[in-house]
mmCIF file of C-alpha atoms in Angstrom:
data_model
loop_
_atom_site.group_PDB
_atom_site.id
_atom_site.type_symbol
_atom_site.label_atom_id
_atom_site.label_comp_id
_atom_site.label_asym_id
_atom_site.label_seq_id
_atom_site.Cartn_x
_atom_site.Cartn_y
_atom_site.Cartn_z
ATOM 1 C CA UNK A 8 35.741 5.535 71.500
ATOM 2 C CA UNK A 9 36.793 7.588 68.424
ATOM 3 C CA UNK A 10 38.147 5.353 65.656
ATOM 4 C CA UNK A 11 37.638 5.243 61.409
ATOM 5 C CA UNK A 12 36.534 1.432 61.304
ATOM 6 C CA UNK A 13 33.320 -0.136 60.424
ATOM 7 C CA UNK A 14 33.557 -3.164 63.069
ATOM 8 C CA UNK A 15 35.310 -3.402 65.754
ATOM 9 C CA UNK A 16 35.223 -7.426 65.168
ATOM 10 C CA UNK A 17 36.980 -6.982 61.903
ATOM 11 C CA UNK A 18 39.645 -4.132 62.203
ATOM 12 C CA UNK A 19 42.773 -6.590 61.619
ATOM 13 C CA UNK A 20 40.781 -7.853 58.546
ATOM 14 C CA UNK A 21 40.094 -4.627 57.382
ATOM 15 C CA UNK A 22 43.387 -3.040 57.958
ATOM 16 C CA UNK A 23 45.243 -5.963 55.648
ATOM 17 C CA UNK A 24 42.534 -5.780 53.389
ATOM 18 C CA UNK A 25 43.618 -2.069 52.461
ATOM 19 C CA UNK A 26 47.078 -2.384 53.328
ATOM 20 C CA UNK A 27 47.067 -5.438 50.471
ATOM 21 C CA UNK A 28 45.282 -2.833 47.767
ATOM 22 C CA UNK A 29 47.355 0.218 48.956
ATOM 23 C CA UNK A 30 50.609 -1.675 48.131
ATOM 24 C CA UNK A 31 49.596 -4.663 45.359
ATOM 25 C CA UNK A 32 52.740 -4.346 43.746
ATOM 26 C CA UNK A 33 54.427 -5.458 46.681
ATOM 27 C CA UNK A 34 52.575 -7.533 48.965
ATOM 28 C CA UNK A 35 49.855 -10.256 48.892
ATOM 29 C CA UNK A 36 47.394 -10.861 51.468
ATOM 30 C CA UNK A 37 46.674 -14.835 51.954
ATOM 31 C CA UNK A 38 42.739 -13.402 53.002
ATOM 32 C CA UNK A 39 40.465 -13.220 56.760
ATOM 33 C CA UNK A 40 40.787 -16.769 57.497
ATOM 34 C CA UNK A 41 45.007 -16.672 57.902
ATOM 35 C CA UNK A 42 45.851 -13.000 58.116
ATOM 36 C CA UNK A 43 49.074 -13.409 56.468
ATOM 37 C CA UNK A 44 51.108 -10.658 54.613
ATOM 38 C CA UNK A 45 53.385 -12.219 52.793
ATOM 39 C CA UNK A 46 55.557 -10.592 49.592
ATOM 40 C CA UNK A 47 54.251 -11.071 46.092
ATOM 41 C CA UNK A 48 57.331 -13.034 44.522
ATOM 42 C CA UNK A 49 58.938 -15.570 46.126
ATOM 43 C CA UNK A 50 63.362 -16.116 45.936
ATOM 44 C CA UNK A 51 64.896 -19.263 46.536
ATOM 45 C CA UNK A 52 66.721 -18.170 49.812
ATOM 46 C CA UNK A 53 66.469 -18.562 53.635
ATOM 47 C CA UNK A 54 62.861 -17.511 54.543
ATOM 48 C CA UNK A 55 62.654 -15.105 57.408
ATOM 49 C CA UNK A 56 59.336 -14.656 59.016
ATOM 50 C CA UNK A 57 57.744 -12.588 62.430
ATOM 51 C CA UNK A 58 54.099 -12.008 63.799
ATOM 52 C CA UNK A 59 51.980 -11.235 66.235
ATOM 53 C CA UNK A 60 49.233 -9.191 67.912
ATOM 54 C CA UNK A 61 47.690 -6.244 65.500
ATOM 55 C CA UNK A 62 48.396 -2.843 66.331
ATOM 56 C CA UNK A 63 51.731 -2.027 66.234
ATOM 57 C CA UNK A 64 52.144 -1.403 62.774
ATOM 58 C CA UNK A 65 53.858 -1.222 61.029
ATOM 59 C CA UNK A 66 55.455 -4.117 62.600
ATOM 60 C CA UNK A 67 54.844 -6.176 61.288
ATOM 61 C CA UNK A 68 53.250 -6.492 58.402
ATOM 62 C CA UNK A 69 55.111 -3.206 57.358
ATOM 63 C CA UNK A 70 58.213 -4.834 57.369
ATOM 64 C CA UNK A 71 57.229 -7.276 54.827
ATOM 65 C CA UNK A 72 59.167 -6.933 51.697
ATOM 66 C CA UNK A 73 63.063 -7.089 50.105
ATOM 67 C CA UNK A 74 65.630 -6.984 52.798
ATOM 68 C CA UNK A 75 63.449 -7.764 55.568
ATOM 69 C CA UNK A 76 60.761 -10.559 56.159
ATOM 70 C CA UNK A 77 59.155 -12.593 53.658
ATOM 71 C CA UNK A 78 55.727 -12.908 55.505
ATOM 72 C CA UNK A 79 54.127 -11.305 58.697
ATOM 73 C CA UNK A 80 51.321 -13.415 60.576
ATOM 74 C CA UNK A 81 48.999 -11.084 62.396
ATOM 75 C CA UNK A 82 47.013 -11.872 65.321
ATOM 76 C CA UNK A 83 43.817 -10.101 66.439
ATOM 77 C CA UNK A 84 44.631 -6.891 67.993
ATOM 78 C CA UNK A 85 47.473 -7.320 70.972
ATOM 79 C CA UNK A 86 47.084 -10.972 70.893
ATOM 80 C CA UNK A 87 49.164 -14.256 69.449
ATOM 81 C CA UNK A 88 47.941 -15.540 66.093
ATOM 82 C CA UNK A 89 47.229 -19.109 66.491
ATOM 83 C CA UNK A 90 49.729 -21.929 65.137
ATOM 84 C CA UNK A 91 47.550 -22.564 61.845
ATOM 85 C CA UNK A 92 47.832 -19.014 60.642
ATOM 86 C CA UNK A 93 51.743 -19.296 61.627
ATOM 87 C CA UNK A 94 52.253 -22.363 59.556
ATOM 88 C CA UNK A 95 50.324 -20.282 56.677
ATOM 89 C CA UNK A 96 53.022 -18.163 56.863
ATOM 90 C CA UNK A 97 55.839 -20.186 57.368
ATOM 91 C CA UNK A 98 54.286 -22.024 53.566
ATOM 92 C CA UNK A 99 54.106 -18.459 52.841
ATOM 93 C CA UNK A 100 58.090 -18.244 53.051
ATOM 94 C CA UNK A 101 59.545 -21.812 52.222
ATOM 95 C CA UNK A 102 61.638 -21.688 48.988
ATOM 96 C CA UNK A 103 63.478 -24.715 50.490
ATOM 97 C CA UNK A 104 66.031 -23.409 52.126
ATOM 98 C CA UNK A 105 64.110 -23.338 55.424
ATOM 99 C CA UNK A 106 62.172 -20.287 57.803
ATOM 100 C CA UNK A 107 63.847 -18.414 60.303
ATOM 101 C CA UNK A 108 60.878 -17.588 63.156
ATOM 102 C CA UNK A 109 61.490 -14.174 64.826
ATOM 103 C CA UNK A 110 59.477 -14.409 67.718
ATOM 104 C CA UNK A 111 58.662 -11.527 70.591
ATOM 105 C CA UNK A 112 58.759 -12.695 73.917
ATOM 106 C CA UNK A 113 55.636 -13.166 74.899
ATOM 107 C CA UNK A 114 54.333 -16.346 76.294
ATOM 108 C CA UNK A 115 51.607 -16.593 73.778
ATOM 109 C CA UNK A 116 53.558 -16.337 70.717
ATOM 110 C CA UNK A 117 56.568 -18.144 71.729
ATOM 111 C CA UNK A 118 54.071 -21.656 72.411
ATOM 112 C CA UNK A 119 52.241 -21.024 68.940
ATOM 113 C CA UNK A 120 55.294 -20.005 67.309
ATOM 114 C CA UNK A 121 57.080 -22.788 68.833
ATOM 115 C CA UNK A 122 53.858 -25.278 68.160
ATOM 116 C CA UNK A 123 53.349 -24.108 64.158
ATOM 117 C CA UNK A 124 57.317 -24.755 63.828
ATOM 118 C CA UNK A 125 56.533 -28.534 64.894
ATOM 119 C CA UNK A 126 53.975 -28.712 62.771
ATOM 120 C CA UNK A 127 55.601 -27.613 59.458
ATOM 121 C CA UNK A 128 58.358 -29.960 60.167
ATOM 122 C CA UNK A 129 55.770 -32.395 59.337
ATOM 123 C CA UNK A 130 55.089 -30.806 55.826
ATOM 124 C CA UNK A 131 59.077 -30.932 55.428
ATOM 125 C CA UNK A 132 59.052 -27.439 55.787
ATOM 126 C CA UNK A 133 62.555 -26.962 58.328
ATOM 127 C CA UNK A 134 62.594 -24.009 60.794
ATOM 128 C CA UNK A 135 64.468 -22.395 63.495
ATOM 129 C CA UNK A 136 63.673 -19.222 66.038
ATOM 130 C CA UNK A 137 65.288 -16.465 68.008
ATOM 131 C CA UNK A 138 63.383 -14.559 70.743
ATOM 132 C CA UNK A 139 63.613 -11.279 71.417
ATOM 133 C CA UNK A 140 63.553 -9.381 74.796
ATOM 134 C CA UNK A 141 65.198 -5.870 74.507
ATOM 135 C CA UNK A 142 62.873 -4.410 76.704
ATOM 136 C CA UNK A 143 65.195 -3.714 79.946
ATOM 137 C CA UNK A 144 62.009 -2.453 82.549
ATOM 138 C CA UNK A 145 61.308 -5.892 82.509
ATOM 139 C CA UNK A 146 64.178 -7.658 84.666
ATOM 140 C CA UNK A 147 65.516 -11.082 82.421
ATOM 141 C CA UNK A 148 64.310 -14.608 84.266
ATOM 142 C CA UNK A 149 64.790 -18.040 83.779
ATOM 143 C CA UNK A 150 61.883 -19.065 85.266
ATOM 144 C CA UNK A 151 59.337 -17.107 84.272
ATOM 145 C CA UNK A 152 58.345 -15.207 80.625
ATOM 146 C CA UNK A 153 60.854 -12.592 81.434
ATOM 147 C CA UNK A 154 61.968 -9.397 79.032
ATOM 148 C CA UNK A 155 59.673 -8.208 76.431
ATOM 149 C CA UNK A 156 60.068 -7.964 72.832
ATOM 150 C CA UNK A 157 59.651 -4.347 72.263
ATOM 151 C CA UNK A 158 61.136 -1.744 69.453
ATOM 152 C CA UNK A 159 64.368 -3.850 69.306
ATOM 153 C CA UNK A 160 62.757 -6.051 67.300
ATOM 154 C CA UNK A 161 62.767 -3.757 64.025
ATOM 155 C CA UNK A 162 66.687 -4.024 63.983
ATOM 156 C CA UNK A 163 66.043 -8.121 64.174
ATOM 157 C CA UNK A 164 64.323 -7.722 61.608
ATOM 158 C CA UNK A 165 66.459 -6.046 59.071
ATOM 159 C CA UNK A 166 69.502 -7.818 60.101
ATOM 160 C CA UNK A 167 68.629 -11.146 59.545
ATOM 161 C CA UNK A 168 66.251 -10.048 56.413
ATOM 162 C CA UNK A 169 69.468 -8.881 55.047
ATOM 163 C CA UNK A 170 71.152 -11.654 55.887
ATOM 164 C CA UNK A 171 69.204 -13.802 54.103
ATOM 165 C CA UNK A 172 69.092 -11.377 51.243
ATOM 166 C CA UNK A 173 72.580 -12.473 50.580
ATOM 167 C CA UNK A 174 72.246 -15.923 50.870
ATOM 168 C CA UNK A 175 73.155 -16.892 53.987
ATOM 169 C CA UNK A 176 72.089 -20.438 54.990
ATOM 170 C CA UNK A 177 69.376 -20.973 58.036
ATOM 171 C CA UNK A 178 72.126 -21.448 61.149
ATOM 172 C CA UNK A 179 73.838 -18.205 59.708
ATOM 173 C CA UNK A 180 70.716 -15.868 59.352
ATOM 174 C CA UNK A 181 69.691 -17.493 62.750
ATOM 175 C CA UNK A 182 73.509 -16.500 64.216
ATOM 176 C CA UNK A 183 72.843 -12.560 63.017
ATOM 177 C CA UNK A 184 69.594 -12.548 64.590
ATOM 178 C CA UNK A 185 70.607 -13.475 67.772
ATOM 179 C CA UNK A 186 73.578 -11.180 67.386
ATOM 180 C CA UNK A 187 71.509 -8.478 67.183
ATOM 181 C CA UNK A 188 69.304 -9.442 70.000
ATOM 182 C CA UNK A 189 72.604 -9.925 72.179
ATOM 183 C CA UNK A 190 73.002 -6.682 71.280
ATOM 184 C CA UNK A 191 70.153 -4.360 71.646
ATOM 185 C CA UNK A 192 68.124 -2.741 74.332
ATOM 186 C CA UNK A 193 65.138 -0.699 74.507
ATOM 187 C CA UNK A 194 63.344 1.585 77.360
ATOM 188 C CA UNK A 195 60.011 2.876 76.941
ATOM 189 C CA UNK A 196 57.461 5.231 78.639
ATOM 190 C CA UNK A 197 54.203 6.150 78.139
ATOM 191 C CA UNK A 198 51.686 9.199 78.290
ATOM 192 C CA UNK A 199 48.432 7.840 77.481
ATOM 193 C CA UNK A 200 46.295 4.519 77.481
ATOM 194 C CA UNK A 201 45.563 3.723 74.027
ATOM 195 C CA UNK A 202 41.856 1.625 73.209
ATOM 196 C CA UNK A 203 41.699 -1.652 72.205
ATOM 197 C CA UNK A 204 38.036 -1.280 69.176
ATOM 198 C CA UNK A 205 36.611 -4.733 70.470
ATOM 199 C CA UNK A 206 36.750 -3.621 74.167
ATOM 200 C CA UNK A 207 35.466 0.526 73.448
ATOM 201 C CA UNK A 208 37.289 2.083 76.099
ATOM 202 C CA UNK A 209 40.990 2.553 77.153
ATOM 203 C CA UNK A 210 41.655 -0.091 80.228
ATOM 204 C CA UNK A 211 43.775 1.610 82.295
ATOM 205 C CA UNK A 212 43.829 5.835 82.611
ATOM 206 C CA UNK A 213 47.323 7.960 82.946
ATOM 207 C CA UNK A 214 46.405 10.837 85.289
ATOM 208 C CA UNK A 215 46.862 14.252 83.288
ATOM 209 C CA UNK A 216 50.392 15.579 83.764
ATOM 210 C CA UNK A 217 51.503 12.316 85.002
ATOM 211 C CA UNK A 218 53.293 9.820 82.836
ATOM 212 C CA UNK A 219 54.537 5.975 83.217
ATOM 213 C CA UNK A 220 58.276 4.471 83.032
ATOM 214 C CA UNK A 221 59.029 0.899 81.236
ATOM 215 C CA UNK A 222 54.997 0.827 80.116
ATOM 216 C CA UNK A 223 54.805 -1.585 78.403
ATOM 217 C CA UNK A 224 53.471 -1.581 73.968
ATOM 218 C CA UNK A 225 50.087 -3.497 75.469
ATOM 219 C CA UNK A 226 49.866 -1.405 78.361
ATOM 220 C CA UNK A 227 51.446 -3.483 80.845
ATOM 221 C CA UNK A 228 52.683 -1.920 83.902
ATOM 222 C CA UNK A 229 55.723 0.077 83.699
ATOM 223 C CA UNK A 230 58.470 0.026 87.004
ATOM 224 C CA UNK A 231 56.929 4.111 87.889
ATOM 225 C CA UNK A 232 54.433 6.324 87.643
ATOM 226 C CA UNK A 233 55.615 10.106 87.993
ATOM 227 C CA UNK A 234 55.159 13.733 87.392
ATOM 228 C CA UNK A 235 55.741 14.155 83.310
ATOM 229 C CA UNK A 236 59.238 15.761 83.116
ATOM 230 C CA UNK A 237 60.633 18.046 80.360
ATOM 231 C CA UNK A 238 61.831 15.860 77.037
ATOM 232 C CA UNK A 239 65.058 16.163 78.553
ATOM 233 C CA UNK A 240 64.924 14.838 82.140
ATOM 234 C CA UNK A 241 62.528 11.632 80.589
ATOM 235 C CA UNK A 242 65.310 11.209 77.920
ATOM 236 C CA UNK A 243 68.061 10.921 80.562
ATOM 237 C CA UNK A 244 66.143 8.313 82.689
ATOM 238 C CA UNK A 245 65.466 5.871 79.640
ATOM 239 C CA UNK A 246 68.851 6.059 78.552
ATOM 240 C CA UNK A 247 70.075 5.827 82.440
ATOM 241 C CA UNK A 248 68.246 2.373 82.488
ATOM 242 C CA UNK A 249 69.427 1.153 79.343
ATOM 243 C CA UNK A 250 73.432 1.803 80.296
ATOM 244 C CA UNK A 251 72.736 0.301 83.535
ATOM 245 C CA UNK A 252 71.639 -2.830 82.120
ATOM 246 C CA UNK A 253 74.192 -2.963 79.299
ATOM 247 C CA UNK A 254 77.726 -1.510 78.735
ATOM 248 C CA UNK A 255 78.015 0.938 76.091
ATOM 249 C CA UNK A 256 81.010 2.532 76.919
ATOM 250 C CA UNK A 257 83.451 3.676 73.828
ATOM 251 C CA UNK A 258 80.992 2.275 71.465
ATOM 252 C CA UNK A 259 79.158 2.595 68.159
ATOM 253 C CA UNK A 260 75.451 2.264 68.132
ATOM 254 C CA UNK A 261 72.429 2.333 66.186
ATOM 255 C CA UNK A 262 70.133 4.611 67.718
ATOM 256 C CA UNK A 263 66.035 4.694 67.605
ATOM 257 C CA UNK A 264 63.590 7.176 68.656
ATOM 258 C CA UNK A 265 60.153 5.064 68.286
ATOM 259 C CA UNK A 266 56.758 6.528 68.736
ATOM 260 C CA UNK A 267 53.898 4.689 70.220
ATOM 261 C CA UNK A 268 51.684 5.786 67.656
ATOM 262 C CA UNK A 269 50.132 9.087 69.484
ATOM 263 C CA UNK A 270 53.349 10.710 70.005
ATOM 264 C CA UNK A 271 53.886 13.916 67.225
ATOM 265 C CA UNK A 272 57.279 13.952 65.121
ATOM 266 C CA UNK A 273 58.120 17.256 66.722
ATOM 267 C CA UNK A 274 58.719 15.685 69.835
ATOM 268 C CA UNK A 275 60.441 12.653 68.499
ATOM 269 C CA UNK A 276 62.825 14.899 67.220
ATOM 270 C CA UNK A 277 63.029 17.064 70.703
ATOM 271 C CA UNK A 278 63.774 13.625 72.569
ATOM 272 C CA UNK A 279 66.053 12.148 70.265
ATOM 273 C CA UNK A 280 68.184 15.627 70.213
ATOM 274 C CA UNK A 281 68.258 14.908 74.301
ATOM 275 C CA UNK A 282 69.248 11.150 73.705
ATOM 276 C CA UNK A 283 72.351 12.341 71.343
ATOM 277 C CA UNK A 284 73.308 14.857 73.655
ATOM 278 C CA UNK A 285 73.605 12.540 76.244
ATOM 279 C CA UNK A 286 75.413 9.781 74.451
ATOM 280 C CA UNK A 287 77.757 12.480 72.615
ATOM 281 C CA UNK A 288 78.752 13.583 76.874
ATOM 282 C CA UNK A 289 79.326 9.569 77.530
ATOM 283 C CA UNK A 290 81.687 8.953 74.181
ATOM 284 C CA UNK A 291 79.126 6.909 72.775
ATOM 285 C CA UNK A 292 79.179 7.336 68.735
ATOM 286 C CA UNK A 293 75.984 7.278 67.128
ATOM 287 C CA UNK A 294 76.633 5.338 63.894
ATOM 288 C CA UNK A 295 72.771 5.555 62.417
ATOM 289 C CA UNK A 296 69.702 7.463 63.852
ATOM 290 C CA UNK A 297 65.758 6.385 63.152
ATOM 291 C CA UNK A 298 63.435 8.799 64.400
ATOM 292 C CA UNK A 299 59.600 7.788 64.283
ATOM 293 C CA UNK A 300 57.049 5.284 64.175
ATOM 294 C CA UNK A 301 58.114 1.843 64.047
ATOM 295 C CA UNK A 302 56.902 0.021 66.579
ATOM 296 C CA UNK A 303 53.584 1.461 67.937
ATOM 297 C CA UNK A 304 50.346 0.876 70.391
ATOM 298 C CA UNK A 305 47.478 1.720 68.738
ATOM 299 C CA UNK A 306 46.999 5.514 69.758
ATOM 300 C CA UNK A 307 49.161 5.294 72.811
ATOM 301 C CA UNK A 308 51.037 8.764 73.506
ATOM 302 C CA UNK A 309 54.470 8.182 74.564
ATOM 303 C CA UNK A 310 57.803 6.507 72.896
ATOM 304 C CA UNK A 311 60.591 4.320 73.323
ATOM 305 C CA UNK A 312 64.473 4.383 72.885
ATOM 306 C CA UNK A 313 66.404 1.704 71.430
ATOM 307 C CA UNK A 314 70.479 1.266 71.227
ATOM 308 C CA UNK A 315 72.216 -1.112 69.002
ATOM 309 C CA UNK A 316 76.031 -1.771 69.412
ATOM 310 C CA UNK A 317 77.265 -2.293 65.761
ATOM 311 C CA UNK A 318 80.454 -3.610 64.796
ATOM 312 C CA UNK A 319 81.297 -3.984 60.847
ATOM 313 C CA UNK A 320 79.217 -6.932 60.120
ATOM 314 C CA UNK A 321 75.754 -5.554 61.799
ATOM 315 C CA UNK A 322 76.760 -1.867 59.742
ATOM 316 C CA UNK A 323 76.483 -4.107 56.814
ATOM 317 C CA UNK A 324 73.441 -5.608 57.105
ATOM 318 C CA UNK A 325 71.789 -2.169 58.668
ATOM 319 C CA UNK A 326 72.859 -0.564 55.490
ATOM 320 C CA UNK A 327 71.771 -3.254 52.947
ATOM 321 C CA UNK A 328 69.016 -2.044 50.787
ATOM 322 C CA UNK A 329 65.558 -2.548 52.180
ATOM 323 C CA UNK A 330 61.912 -1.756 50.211
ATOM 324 C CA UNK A 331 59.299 -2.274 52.717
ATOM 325 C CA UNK A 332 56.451 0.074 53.791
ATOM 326 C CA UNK A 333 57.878 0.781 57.468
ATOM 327 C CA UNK A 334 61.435 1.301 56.237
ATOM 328 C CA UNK A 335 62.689 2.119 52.955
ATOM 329 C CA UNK A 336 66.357 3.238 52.285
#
């Protein structure tokens, strides 16, 4: 293992720790005990909050800030923070006007998420949730956990953050969110393992010149293993999956190229040109483009695409002005 940290034990301490000092005239950091990044002055609005497990910044501490959340809980890396450091950052976010959770969907976070919401409402504190699952590899279920919460999750993010932004009460900023997750789906694919620090080496290996469809951001299994394509070919079968599962046809979407963290910005750039191309051929309009990091897996090499059908009211809100460290306008 090859990583700049002093203990593996402490990395998510650590990491807020700096991120805290880097950016003091933004954020606060409520210390090692909660892990909680909330922002350093507080509005009277509708609070908006999201978590999870470390190492996918910058969500989601990075999207702490005006126009997105008001507070980020962060769990140890790639797993749930535990209801008392969720109800430190739903405290974190209460002006009064009550905390929209945005939660990933992932059994872990969904029962602590769901379990810290019960408790605030015995501090008076009121709340309400939306869980995402834009990742289409994963087949949607009823009975069991179901889709993932993958890169969609950004666009959740700065939707309802705007949302709230302008005052929107808790049922309304709730009514975006889940607009947006109606909305959005994402496709990933991966080229490396990446290495969790506490366990020291990668847990599963990616033959060279091989490469895995629908991996998922913790290293879950993806749907297929296969012989690494050109940018091209790999950019047709994520967006193939995504079209399959939802009808784009004629529309306008918000497009994003994430990395997983390992991935150069050259090659963002080569697979987004391929995803354009291809939605250009299918009379899809691309309304706004993100190309980079965003949602990522440690050191994982690989990426994900996301689409987003917009209509006037999610333009709005994707347009609002935003001042966080992961996306700035």
């Amino acid at each position: 293992m090859k990583k700049l940290i002093n203990s593996p034990d402490n990395v998510v301490t650590d990491m807020l720790s700096g991120m805290a000092k880097a950016h003091a005239d933004k954020i606060l950091w409520s210390g090692p005990e909660t892990e909680v990044i909330y922002r350093k002055s507080k509005e009277v609005k509708v609070g908006v909050i999201s978590g999870g497990g470390s190492g996918h910044e910058p969500l989601h501490a990075g999207y702490v800030g005006k126009g997105m959340l008001d507070a980020a809980v962060c769990g140890n890396v790639f797993a749930s923070p535990s209801p008392d450091r969720i109800i430190e950052g739903l405290r974190r976010a209460d002006s009064g006007k009550g905390v929209l959770m945005i939660i990933k969907n992932y059994s872990g976070d969904v029962m602590n998420f769901q379990m810290a919401g019960e408790l605030a409402a015995m501090e008076n504190i009121k709340t309400d949730y939306v869980i995402v699952k834009d990742d289409v590899a994963v087949p949607d279920s009823d009975v069991s956990t179901g889709r993932r919460g993958i890169a969609g999750t950004v666009f959740v993010h700065k939707c309802a953050g705007a949302a709230a932004e302008e005052g929107k009460s808790l049922g309304e900023v709730k009514a975006v969110a889940q607009k947006v997750i109606d909305n959005v789906r994402t496709m990933g694919m991966s080229l490396s393992a990446c290495t969790i620090p506490a366990n020291g080496k990668a847990n599963f290996e990616i033959a060279d010149g091989m490469c895995e469809i629908g991996m998922g951001i913790h290293g879950e299994p993806g749907i297929e293993t296969k012989k690494t394509g050109t940018a091209a070919e790999i950019a047709g079968e994520l967006v193939e999956h995504i079209l399959a599962d939802k009808d784009y046809s004629d529309s306008e979407v918000a497009v994003l190229v994430n990395g997983l963290g390992g991935t150069p910005q050259m090659e963002l750039y080569i697979m987004y040109s391929e995803v354009e191309k291809i939605l250009r051929g299918k009379n899809i309009k691309i309304y706004k483009s993100m190309v980079g990091n965003y949602t990522t897996s440690l050191e994982m090499a690989g990426c994900s695409v996301t689409l987003l059908k917009v209509d006037e009211e999610l333009k709005h809100y994707l347009d609002a002005p935003v001042d966080t460290l992961g996306w700035k306008e």
